[in-house]
Short mmCIF file of C-alpha atoms and ligand atoms in Angstrom, two decimals:
data_model
loop_
_atom_site.label_atom_id
_atom_site.label_comp_id
_atom_site.label_asym_id
_atom_site.label_seq_id
_atom_site.Cartn_x
_atom_site.Cartn_y
_atom_site.Cartn_z
CA MET A 29 -70.67 134.53 -44.04
CA PRO A 30 -74.42 134.94 -44.61
CA SER A 31 -75.39 137.55 -47.01
CA ASN A 32 -78.69 139.51 -45.78
CA ALA A 33 -78.90 142.60 -43.80
CA PRO A 34 -78.92 142.19 -40.33
CA THR A 35 -81.99 143.13 -38.69
CA GLY A 36 -80.82 143.09 -35.35
CA THR A 37 -78.74 145.74 -33.43
CA HIS A 38 -76.46 145.81 -30.33
CA THR A 39 -79.38 147.18 -28.13
CA ASP A 40 -81.73 144.40 -28.58
CA THR A 41 -79.51 141.48 -27.50
CA ALA A 42 -80.21 139.62 -24.47
CA PRO A 43 -78.56 141.26 -21.17
CA PRO A 44 -75.61 138.85 -20.01
CA LEU A 45 -75.91 136.25 -17.95
CA THR A 46 -72.36 135.53 -17.30
CA ALA A 47 -72.04 131.48 -16.35
CA LYS A 48 -70.35 130.42 -13.19
CA LEU A 49 -66.99 129.01 -13.85
CA SER A 50 -65.21 126.38 -11.49
CA PRO A 51 -61.28 126.28 -12.21
CA TRP A 52 -61.70 123.16 -14.33
CA MET A 53 -64.01 124.62 -16.52
CA SER A 54 -61.84 127.82 -17.02
CA GLU A 55 -58.93 125.92 -17.61
CA LEU A 56 -60.52 123.80 -20.15
CA SER A 57 -61.90 126.69 -21.70
CA LYS A 58 -58.44 127.84 -22.30
CA GLN A 59 -57.53 124.90 -24.48
CA PRO A 60 -59.31 125.18 -27.95
CA GLN A 61 -57.57 122.46 -29.58
CA LEU A 62 -58.17 119.86 -26.87
CA LEU A 63 -61.84 120.63 -27.05
CA LYS A 64 -61.81 120.60 -31.00
CA GLN A 65 -60.04 117.27 -30.82
CA TRP A 66 -62.38 115.82 -28.24
CA LEU A 67 -65.38 116.95 -30.52
CA GLU A 68 -63.72 115.15 -33.35
CA THR A 69 -62.98 111.90 -31.78
CA HIS A 70 -66.18 111.83 -30.09
CA GLY A 71 -68.86 113.52 -31.92
CA SER A 72 -70.93 116.63 -31.37
CA PRO A 73 -72.32 117.12 -28.79
CA LEU A 74 -70.33 115.90 -26.07
CA HIS A 75 -70.89 115.95 -22.42
CA VAL A 76 -67.81 116.14 -20.08
CA VAL A 77 -67.94 115.28 -16.70
CA ASN A 78 -65.75 115.85 -13.72
CA GLY A 79 -66.44 113.62 -10.80
CA GLU A 80 -64.12 115.31 -8.13
CA GLU A 81 -66.86 118.19 -7.88
CA PHE A 82 -69.62 115.86 -7.11
CA ARG A 83 -67.27 114.63 -4.17
CA ARG A 84 -67.11 118.30 -2.86
CA ASN A 85 -70.68 118.67 -3.17
CA VAL A 86 -71.08 115.78 -0.82
CA HIS A 87 -69.01 117.16 1.74
CA ASP A 88 -70.30 120.87 1.39
CA LEU A 89 -73.99 119.49 1.86
CA LEU A 90 -73.26 116.95 4.83
CA SER A 91 -71.37 119.79 6.31
CA VAL A 92 -74.65 121.22 7.99
CA PHE A 93 -75.25 118.13 9.90
CA LYS A 94 -72.81 117.46 12.54
CA PRO A 95 -72.60 120.98 13.95
CA ARG A 96 -76.56 120.66 14.66
CA GLY A 97 -76.27 117.53 16.06
CA LEU A 98 -77.82 115.71 13.31
CA THR A 99 -77.57 112.29 11.50
CA GLY A 100 -79.09 110.95 8.40
CA GLY A 101 -77.45 112.39 5.06
CA LEU A 102 -78.30 112.41 1.34
CA TYR A 103 -79.55 110.26 -1.48
CA PHE A 104 -78.49 111.29 -4.75
CA ALA A 105 -81.40 111.79 -6.86
CA ARG A 106 -80.35 109.63 -9.98
CA LYS A 107 -83.09 110.58 -12.17
CA ALA A 108 -80.87 113.98 -12.54
CA ASN A 109 -78.15 112.46 -14.73
CA LYS A 110 -78.11 109.15 -16.46
CA LEU A 111 -74.25 108.34 -15.99
CA PRO A 112 -73.56 105.37 -13.79
CA TRP A 113 -70.45 107.35 -12.54
CA PHE A 114 -72.45 109.64 -10.34
CA VAL A 115 -73.92 106.49 -8.60
CA LYS A 116 -70.59 105.00 -8.17
CA LEU A 117 -69.27 108.04 -6.80
CA ALA A 118 -72.28 108.11 -4.29
CA LEU A 119 -71.17 104.64 -3.14
CA GLU A 120 -67.84 105.69 -2.78
CA GLU A 121 -68.60 108.85 -0.90
CA GLY A 122 -70.83 106.59 1.37
CA ILE A 123 -74.14 108.65 0.47
CA GLY A 124 -77.23 106.77 -0.67
CA VAL A 125 -79.14 106.81 -4.15
CA ASP A 126 -82.56 108.03 -4.91
CA THR A 127 -84.01 105.80 -7.67
CA ALA A 128 -86.97 106.64 -9.86
CA SER A 129 -87.45 103.27 -12.03
CA LEU A 130 -86.70 99.93 -12.16
CA ASP A 131 -83.73 100.20 -14.69
CA GLU A 132 -82.33 103.02 -11.96
CA LEU A 133 -83.04 100.48 -9.09
CA ARG A 134 -81.40 97.35 -10.90
CA GLU A 135 -78.44 99.67 -12.07
CA THR A 136 -77.90 101.25 -8.84
CA LEU A 137 -78.29 97.52 -7.21
CA ALA A 138 -75.60 96.14 -9.75
CA LEU A 139 -73.25 98.63 -9.35
CA GLY A 140 -72.90 97.65 -5.50
CA VAL A 141 -74.95 100.11 -3.43
CA ALA A 142 -76.21 98.75 -0.67
CA PRO A 143 -80.02 98.07 -0.54
CA ASP A 144 -80.40 100.00 2.60
CA LYS A 145 -78.60 102.85 1.20
CA ILE A 146 -81.22 102.86 -1.69
CA VAL A 147 -84.55 104.54 -1.50
CA VAL A 148 -87.16 104.03 -4.12
CA THR A 149 -89.39 107.46 -4.78
CA ALA A 150 -90.76 106.29 -8.24
CA LEU A 151 -93.91 107.24 -9.33
CA GLY A 152 -96.17 104.66 -11.37
CA LYS A 153 -94.59 101.89 -9.47
CA ASP A 154 -95.19 98.36 -10.95
CA ARG A 155 -95.28 94.89 -9.58
CA ALA A 156 -91.57 94.38 -11.18
CA LEU A 157 -90.10 97.58 -9.21
CA VAL A 158 -91.89 96.97 -6.06
CA ASP A 159 -90.87 93.13 -6.09
CA THR A 160 -87.38 93.91 -6.81
CA ALA A 161 -87.20 96.76 -4.00
CA VAL A 162 -88.98 94.52 -1.50
CA SER A 163 -86.68 91.36 -1.98
CA ALA A 164 -83.53 93.60 -1.94
CA GLY A 165 -84.79 95.26 1.15
CA CYS A 166 -84.85 98.75 -0.05
CA LEU A 167 -86.96 101.50 1.46
CA LEU A 168 -90.17 102.24 -0.83
CA ILE A 169 -91.89 105.89 -0.45
CA ILE A 170 -95.49 105.20 -0.92
CA ASP A 171 -97.40 107.93 -2.74
CA ASN A 172 -100.83 106.94 -3.37
CA GLU A 173 -103.70 104.43 -2.15
CA ASP A 174 -103.11 102.18 -5.09
CA GLU A 175 -99.46 101.57 -3.95
CA PHE A 176 -100.70 99.84 -0.68
CA ALA A 177 -102.81 97.29 -2.98
CA LEU A 178 -99.28 96.88 -5.11
CA LEU A 179 -97.31 96.34 -1.95
CA ARG A 180 -99.66 93.65 -0.41
CA GLU A 181 -99.37 91.52 -3.14
CA SER A 182 -95.94 92.03 -3.72
CA THR A 183 -94.95 91.25 -0.01
CA SER A 184 -96.89 87.98 -0.36
CA ALA A 185 -95.12 86.77 -3.20
CA VAL A 186 -91.75 87.66 -2.11
CA GLY A 187 -92.57 86.83 1.05
CA LYS A 188 -90.98 89.42 3.23
CA PRO A 189 -92.65 92.89 4.68
CA ALA A 190 -91.53 96.04 2.92
CA ARG A 191 -89.74 98.59 4.35
CA VAL A 192 -91.98 101.85 3.61
CA GLY A 193 -92.03 105.61 3.89
CA LEU A 194 -95.07 107.76 3.89
CA ARG A 195 -95.22 110.82 1.39
CA PHE A 196 -97.71 113.18 2.32
CA ALA A 197 -98.61 116.66 0.59
CA GLY A 198 -100.64 119.64 1.25
CA TYR A 199 -98.87 121.28 3.96
CA VAL A 200 -100.28 124.47 5.35
CA VAL A 201 -97.75 127.61 5.23
CA SER A 202 -99.12 130.90 6.69
CA GLY A 203 -102.50 129.94 6.01
CA ARG A 204 -102.03 128.87 2.56
CA LYS A 205 -101.94 125.02 1.36
CA VAL A 206 -98.97 124.33 -0.67
CA PHE A 207 -100.05 122.92 -3.93
CA SER A 208 -98.69 119.36 -4.91
CA ARG A 209 -99.59 115.96 -6.97
CA PHE A 210 -97.26 114.05 -5.07
CA GLY A 211 -98.39 111.93 -1.98
CA PHE A 212 -101.42 111.46 0.33
CA PRO A 213 -102.97 114.75 1.68
CA VAL A 214 -101.75 115.37 5.08
CA SER A 215 -104.97 116.34 6.23
CA ASN A 216 -105.86 112.66 6.23
CA ALA A 217 -102.41 111.58 7.62
CA HIS A 218 -103.79 109.79 10.73
CA GLU A 219 -105.97 107.21 8.62
CA VAL A 220 -103.24 106.69 6.25
CA ILE A 221 -100.71 105.97 9.22
CA ALA A 222 -103.52 103.70 10.99
CA LYS A 223 -103.70 101.68 8.07
CA VAL A 224 -100.11 101.06 7.63
CA LEU A 225 -99.78 100.21 11.59
CA GLU A 226 -102.48 97.88 11.19
CA SER A 227 -100.78 95.97 8.43
CA THR A 228 -98.37 93.10 9.13
CA TRP A 229 -96.64 93.59 5.55
CA LEU A 230 -95.54 97.16 6.25
CA LYS A 231 -92.75 98.30 8.37
CA LEU A 232 -93.08 102.29 8.51
CA GLU A 233 -89.84 104.16 8.67
CA CYS A 234 -89.87 107.26 7.54
CA PHE A 235 -92.04 110.35 6.60
CA HIS A 236 -91.39 112.06 3.21
CA ALA A 237 -92.17 115.30 1.60
CA HIS A 238 -90.65 116.44 -1.86
CA LEU A 239 -91.83 120.25 -2.52
CA ASP A 240 -91.48 121.70 -6.01
CA ARG A 241 -90.95 125.46 -5.08
CA TYR A 242 -87.33 126.56 -3.72
CA ASP A 243 -88.76 127.75 -0.32
CA THR A 244 -86.77 126.99 2.73
CA VAL A 245 -89.83 128.01 4.83
CA GLU A 246 -92.08 125.89 3.11
CA ARG A 247 -89.63 122.54 3.71
CA ALA A 248 -89.08 123.57 7.41
CA THR A 249 -92.76 123.89 7.98
CA ALA A 250 -93.81 120.57 6.50
CA ALA A 251 -90.74 118.86 8.51
CA ARG A 252 -92.57 120.29 11.42
CA GLN A 253 -95.98 118.98 10.38
CA LEU A 254 -93.97 115.41 9.86
CA ILE A 255 -92.35 115.60 13.03
CA ALA A 256 -96.15 115.93 14.79
CA LEU A 257 -96.80 112.64 12.80
CA VAL A 258 -93.79 111.13 14.34
CA ASP A 259 -95.01 112.10 17.74
CA HIS A 260 -98.48 110.82 16.98
CA CYS A 261 -96.70 107.16 16.03
CA ALA A 262 -94.71 107.28 19.40
CA GLU A 263 -98.11 107.65 21.10
CA ARG A 264 -99.00 104.50 19.69
CA ASN A 265 -95.76 103.12 20.57
CA THR A 266 -94.39 103.07 16.93
CA ARG A 267 -91.20 104.80 16.42
CA VAL A 268 -90.77 106.32 12.78
CA GLY A 269 -86.82 107.34 12.93
CA ALA A 270 -86.45 109.60 9.89
CA ILE A 271 -87.81 112.54 7.84
CA ASP A 272 -86.91 113.08 4.25
CA LEU A 273 -87.52 116.34 2.98
CA GLY A 274 -86.68 115.25 -0.98
CA GLY A 275 -84.89 117.38 -3.27
CA GLY A 276 -85.13 120.58 -5.05
CA ILE A 277 -81.82 122.23 -3.12
CA LEU A 278 -81.14 125.33 -4.96
CA MET A 279 -77.81 126.02 -6.75
CA ARG A 280 -76.54 128.99 -8.88
CA TYR A 281 -75.63 129.14 -12.70
CA ILE A 282 -74.59 132.54 -12.52
CA GLU A 283 -72.56 134.73 -9.95
CA ASP A 284 -73.60 138.17 -10.56
CA GLN A 285 -76.95 139.14 -8.72
CA SER A 286 -77.12 142.49 -10.75
CA GLN A 287 -77.03 140.73 -13.83
CA TRP A 288 -80.18 138.45 -13.17
CA LYS A 289 -81.91 141.48 -11.95
CA THR A 290 -81.33 143.29 -15.27
CA PHE A 291 -82.19 140.39 -17.34
CA VAL A 292 -85.51 139.83 -15.54
CA THR A 293 -86.52 143.50 -15.80
CA ALA A 294 -85.54 143.88 -19.44
CA LEU A 295 -87.72 140.63 -20.03
CA THR A 296 -90.78 142.50 -18.67
CA ASP A 297 -89.91 145.70 -20.05
CA SER A 298 -89.91 143.92 -23.75
CA VAL A 299 -92.86 142.23 -23.12
CA GLN A 300 -94.41 145.55 -22.03
CA GLY A 301 -93.36 147.30 -25.35
CA LYS A 302 -90.88 149.14 -23.43
CA ARG A 303 -87.76 147.94 -25.14
CA PRO A 304 -87.17 146.01 -28.17
CA PHE A 305 -87.62 142.15 -27.81
CA PHE A 306 -84.32 140.18 -27.59
CA THR A 307 -86.07 136.76 -27.69
CA TYR A 308 -86.83 134.47 -30.62
CA ARG A 309 -90.15 135.26 -32.04
CA HIS A 310 -90.90 137.60 -28.87
CA ASP A 311 -91.22 134.59 -26.58
CA GLY A 312 -92.03 136.23 -22.91
CA LEU A 313 -90.44 133.19 -21.29
CA GLY A 314 -93.57 133.03 -18.93
CA TYR A 315 -94.62 136.52 -19.29
CA HIS A 316 -97.59 137.75 -21.44
CA ARG A 317 -99.13 141.11 -22.31
CA ALA A 318 -102.61 142.03 -21.09
CA GLY A 319 -103.39 145.69 -22.24
CA ASP A 320 -100.59 147.63 -20.64
CA THR A 321 -99.59 145.25 -18.17
CA VAL A 322 -97.05 142.10 -17.87
CA VAL A 323 -99.24 138.95 -16.37
CA GLY A 324 -97.67 135.70 -15.54
CA THR A 325 -94.51 134.47 -14.02
CA ALA A 326 -90.99 133.96 -15.35
CA ASP A 327 -90.69 129.96 -16.36
CA LEU A 328 -87.20 130.32 -15.65
CA TYR A 329 -85.02 128.46 -12.98
CA PRO A 330 -83.76 131.04 -10.55
CA VAL A 331 -79.99 131.05 -11.92
CA TRP A 332 -78.87 133.33 -9.29
CA ASN A 333 -79.94 133.05 -5.76
CA GLY A 334 -78.88 133.95 -2.42
CA VAL A 335 -79.29 130.57 -0.63
CA SER A 336 -77.69 127.84 -2.94
CA LYS A 337 -76.73 124.23 -1.66
CA GLU A 338 -75.51 124.02 2.00
CA ARG A 339 -76.94 127.58 2.91
CA PHE A 340 -80.26 126.45 1.61
CA LEU A 341 -79.92 123.47 3.79
CA ALA A 342 -79.05 125.48 6.60
CA ALA A 343 -81.79 127.94 6.04
CA ILE A 344 -84.26 125.01 6.60
CA LEU A 345 -82.74 123.38 9.61
CA ASP A 346 -82.29 127.01 11.46
CA TYR A 347 -85.71 128.05 10.78
CA GLU A 348 -87.43 129.01 14.27
CA GLU A 349 -90.80 128.38 15.20
CA SER A 350 -91.99 129.42 18.56
CA GLY A 351 -88.26 130.19 19.47
CA SER A 352 -87.07 126.77 18.78
CA PRO A 353 -85.12 125.82 15.48
CA LEU A 354 -85.94 122.85 13.44
CA PHE A 355 -82.77 121.11 13.95
CA LYS A 356 -83.35 120.83 17.67
CA GLU A 357 -86.79 119.24 17.12
CA LEU A 358 -85.28 116.51 15.02
CA SER A 359 -82.13 115.94 17.15
CA SER A 360 -84.15 115.93 20.43
CA ARG A 361 -86.05 113.37 19.21
CA GLY A 362 -83.00 111.40 17.56
CA LEU A 363 -84.78 111.84 14.13
CA LYS A 364 -82.69 111.02 11.29
CA LEU A 365 -82.90 113.57 8.46
CA TYR A 366 -82.52 112.83 4.43
CA PHE A 367 -82.42 115.02 1.56
CA GLU A 368 -82.58 113.63 -1.93
CA PRO A 369 -80.62 116.16 -4.18
CA GLY A 370 -80.13 115.61 -7.66
CA ARG A 371 -79.37 118.99 -9.17
CA ALA A 372 -76.86 120.45 -6.10
CA LEU A 373 -74.67 117.49 -6.16
CA LEU A 374 -74.00 117.93 -9.85
CA ASP A 375 -73.34 121.46 -9.55
CA ASN A 376 -69.97 122.26 -11.32
CA THR A 377 -69.51 118.76 -12.52
CA GLY A 378 -70.47 119.22 -16.07
CA LEU A 379 -70.22 120.67 -19.81
CA THR A 380 -71.46 120.28 -22.95
CA LEU A 381 -69.42 120.94 -25.81
CA ALA A 382 -71.04 121.44 -29.20
CA LYS A 383 -69.28 122.38 -32.68
CA VAL A 384 -70.46 124.94 -34.89
CA VAL A 385 -71.87 123.58 -37.97
CA PHE A 386 -73.48 126.49 -40.04
CA ARG A 387 -74.34 130.39 -40.08
CA LYS A 388 -77.18 131.37 -41.62
CA ARG A 389 -80.18 133.75 -41.51
CA ASP A 390 -84.04 133.10 -41.05
CA THR A 391 -86.71 134.71 -42.95
CA ASP A 392 -86.98 137.61 -40.52
CA GLY A 393 -83.01 138.11 -40.80
CA ASN A 394 -81.86 136.80 -37.58
CA LEU A 395 -78.58 135.51 -37.39
CA LEU A 396 -78.47 131.91 -36.45
CA ILE A 397 -75.57 129.80 -35.34
CA GLY A 398 -76.24 126.17 -35.90
CA VAL A 399 -74.49 123.79 -33.67
CA GLY A 400 -73.98 119.67 -33.68
CA MET A 401 -76.85 118.98 -31.30
CA ASN A 402 -80.49 119.41 -30.67
CA ARG A 403 -82.27 120.87 -28.24
CA THR A 404 -83.34 117.60 -26.28
CA ASN A 405 -79.40 117.82 -25.64
CA LEU A 406 -79.60 120.74 -23.43
CA ARG A 407 -83.27 120.61 -22.09
CA PRO A 408 -84.35 122.54 -19.10
CA PHE A 409 -87.67 122.03 -17.71
CA ARG A 410 -88.43 125.66 -17.82
CA ALA A 411 -88.68 127.98 -21.04
CA GLU A 412 -85.17 128.80 -20.94
CA PHE A 413 -81.83 127.88 -19.53
CA CYS A 414 -80.28 131.28 -18.28
CA SER A 415 -76.36 130.99 -18.40
CA ASP A 416 -74.58 131.99 -21.38
CA PRO A 417 -72.40 129.93 -23.34
CA LEU A 418 -68.67 130.34 -24.11
CA LEU A 419 -67.75 130.52 -27.85
CA ILE A 420 -64.06 129.28 -28.27
CA SER A 421 -62.32 130.00 -31.50
CA SER A 422 -60.74 127.04 -33.10
CA GLY A 423 -57.86 129.53 -34.04
CA GLY A 424 -56.95 132.00 -36.69
CA GLU A 425 -58.51 135.33 -37.49
CA ARG A 426 -62.25 136.36 -36.22
CA ALA A 427 -64.68 139.12 -37.65
CA ALA A 428 -66.30 141.26 -34.99
CA LEU A 429 -70.06 140.79 -34.53
CA ASN A 430 -72.17 143.80 -34.29
CA GLU A 431 -75.59 142.31 -33.83
CA GLY A 432 -77.06 139.51 -31.97
CA ALA A 433 -77.16 135.80 -32.94
CA TYR A 434 -79.71 132.75 -31.90
CA ILE A 435 -77.88 129.38 -31.47
CA VAL A 436 -79.95 126.72 -32.88
CA GLY A 437 -79.89 122.95 -33.13
CA CYS A 438 -80.07 120.74 -36.30
CA LEU A 439 -83.56 119.17 -35.89
CA CYS A 440 -85.89 119.78 -39.03
CA GLY A 441 -88.36 121.42 -36.51
CA GLU A 442 -88.62 125.24 -36.17
CA ALA A 443 -88.64 125.04 -32.58
CA ASP A 444 -85.09 123.43 -32.45
CA VAL A 445 -83.70 126.34 -30.64
CA ILE A 446 -81.14 126.06 -27.99
CA TYR A 447 -81.43 129.61 -26.47
CA LYS A 448 -84.55 131.77 -27.32
CA ARG A 449 -82.30 134.68 -26.11
CA LYS A 450 -80.63 136.42 -28.84
CA LEU A 451 -77.07 136.42 -27.68
CA ARG A 452 -74.00 139.10 -28.15
CA LEU A 453 -71.23 136.77 -28.90
CA PRO A 454 -67.63 138.14 -28.68
CA PHE A 455 -67.14 137.19 -32.46
CA MET A 456 -68.59 135.93 -35.63
CA PRO A 457 -68.19 132.22 -35.16
CA GLU A 458 -66.67 129.99 -37.73
CA MET A 459 -67.41 126.45 -38.94
CA GLY A 460 -65.43 124.25 -36.27
CA ASP A 461 -65.56 126.75 -33.46
CA THR A 462 -66.54 125.33 -30.08
CA VAL A 463 -69.73 126.27 -28.30
CA VAL A 464 -69.28 125.47 -24.11
CA PHE A 465 -72.51 125.17 -22.33
CA VAL A 466 -71.57 125.24 -18.68
CA ASN A 467 -72.81 123.28 -15.76
CA SER A 468 -75.18 121.12 -17.91
CA ALA A 469 -74.77 117.58 -15.83
CA GLY A 470 -78.18 118.15 -13.73
CA TYR A 471 -81.06 117.43 -15.74
CA LEU A 472 -80.24 119.68 -18.80
CA ALA A 473 -77.72 116.97 -20.64
CA HIS A 474 -79.56 113.84 -20.21
CA HIS A 475 -83.26 114.10 -18.61
CA MET A 476 -84.94 114.65 -21.88
CA GLU A 477 -82.37 113.55 -24.25
CA ILE A 478 -83.47 111.47 -27.09
CA GLY A 479 -81.68 109.73 -29.99
CA THR A 480 -82.83 111.53 -33.32
CA HIS A 481 -82.67 111.28 -37.19
CA GLY A 482 -81.17 107.68 -36.52
CA ASN A 483 -78.28 109.07 -34.32
CA PRO A 484 -77.05 107.45 -31.27
CA LEU A 485 -77.00 109.53 -27.88
CA PRO A 486 -74.33 111.65 -27.63
CA ARG A 487 -71.22 110.47 -25.66
CA ASN A 488 -69.90 111.58 -22.34
CA VAL A 489 -66.57 111.75 -21.09
CA LEU A 490 -64.98 111.41 -17.37
CA PHE A 491 -62.56 114.09 -17.16
CA GLU A 492 -59.69 114.18 -14.64
CA PRO A 493 -58.07 117.47 -14.21
CA SER A 494 -55.31 116.49 -12.58
CA SER A 495 -53.69 114.55 -15.19
CA GLN A 496 -55.96 116.59 -17.91
CA THR A 497 -56.96 113.40 -19.50
CA ILE A 498 -60.08 111.46 -20.18
CA LYS A 499 -60.55 108.57 -18.06
CA ALA A 500 -63.49 106.70 -19.29
CA VAL A 501 -66.00 106.99 -22.16
CA PHE A 502 -69.83 106.36 -21.60
CA PRO A 503 -71.35 104.28 -23.64
CA GLU A 504 -68.21 102.31 -23.83
CA GLN A 505 -66.92 102.02 -27.18
C1 PLP B 6 -88.87 112.71 -5.00
C2 PLP B 6 -87.84 113.23 -5.28
N1 PLP B 6 -86.78 113.53 -4.88
C3 PLP B 6 -85.42 114.07 -5.41
C4 PLP B 6 -85.72 114.98 -6.49
C5 PLP B 6 -84.54 115.73 -7.13
O1 PLP B 6 -84.80 116.96 -7.17
P1 PLP B 6 -83.49 117.97 -7.36
O2 PLP B 6 -82.51 117.37 -8.55
O3 PLP B 6 -84.15 119.25 -7.79
O4 PLP B 6 -82.57 118.03 -6.12
C6 PLP B 6 -86.79 114.94 -6.81
C7 PLP B 6 -87.25 115.33 -8.36
O5 PLP B 6 -88.15 115.68 -9.14
C8 PLP B 6 -88.00 114.31 -6.50
O6 PLP B 6 -89.22 114.13 -7.10
#
């Protein structure tokens, strides 16, 4: 047991953010010996994946199309997880794949996904990527002028035209231009379209938008502006048959709205000095104090939200302008509609397990629980991943813990903190206990993961709940 006197108290731990658990996750968390054995066999951390949940997500997201008379569908944004298993699942479920690099494209083709089910949205496309996509016949989303030159060279070398979509940005929503660095300015759309229509090497098939904020009205409004461009092309005897609204479909990591509200209020109160800090080294997670007020915005994924997954899609499709919902504008023109979800298709599909490897205190007296991993193994895009981990005892008596603790990693850097929140743990962890990070498959596990200190990347296992067994290991042993 660490010996220094604790400086924390009950009252300055972070308010709870109880993780949403799907049944397979709850079942596994009741099997401490199995989890321990997996960690012993495969090392810590270990990413555990359940493909059945991916199938369920495909079904749920697609459920909004048919009742609204819409066709089109989904491309799985491959960038959200590096495992080939999800690409195979996408293939089996009959949806497409969105690829963002040459390696992703090559792998997706090699796994047997048909070229007409692949979209290439990569930024910074190079000749090799464009040549591969053009020869195979995949749809390429063009993002900027320089890509025209690249496509011209590529199509003439490959000897066939390219199937393309045009990505636009800068939609005006309620008098405000939505910021983005992705795509041609929509205000110049007619000029850009004219350039494509004049060319003989580009076949225009789709208009594309990927918006960063999780705002259904922004997406619906952008879609209307893209539909106006479809009409513009129709007047020039060119049929553009599809609209792609990109990714960014919300999902939930916690189920209790009041926990989320309490947490955000407590965070701003602590930044304002109204209550003790509960974050590592007084990190405001996006908020700062200026005089007596709090400025900035929470740099946090909205882990609780009222419009997750299919409800998010439905809210876009049912959004009305001048009395007409968006879906009618699409269906009346026979326009196909696509989304490119990464995160939402990976909801409930993954857990990350890590072994407790040390307990100690920093020089401020904070209790640190070290886990066999580092922060790149669970790296949010934002300042913090706001869902509490599960602590699973590997057996025997555990002492009560009357203070908060920080979960930290094993890198030789002060910043290697897995959570910046001081957590209230159910007991004092012992060496060899397991920490379970819930719902980690979308971006958190893989997007920024690197091998450190000469260690290989962590393993991934494909778990089959019906037989309670591991069906595959990646990388293969
Ligand atoms: C063009 C494009 N499509 C799809 C996605 C996937 O987004 P998400 O995983 O949030 O659904 C992204 C994410 O950055 C993107 O840039």
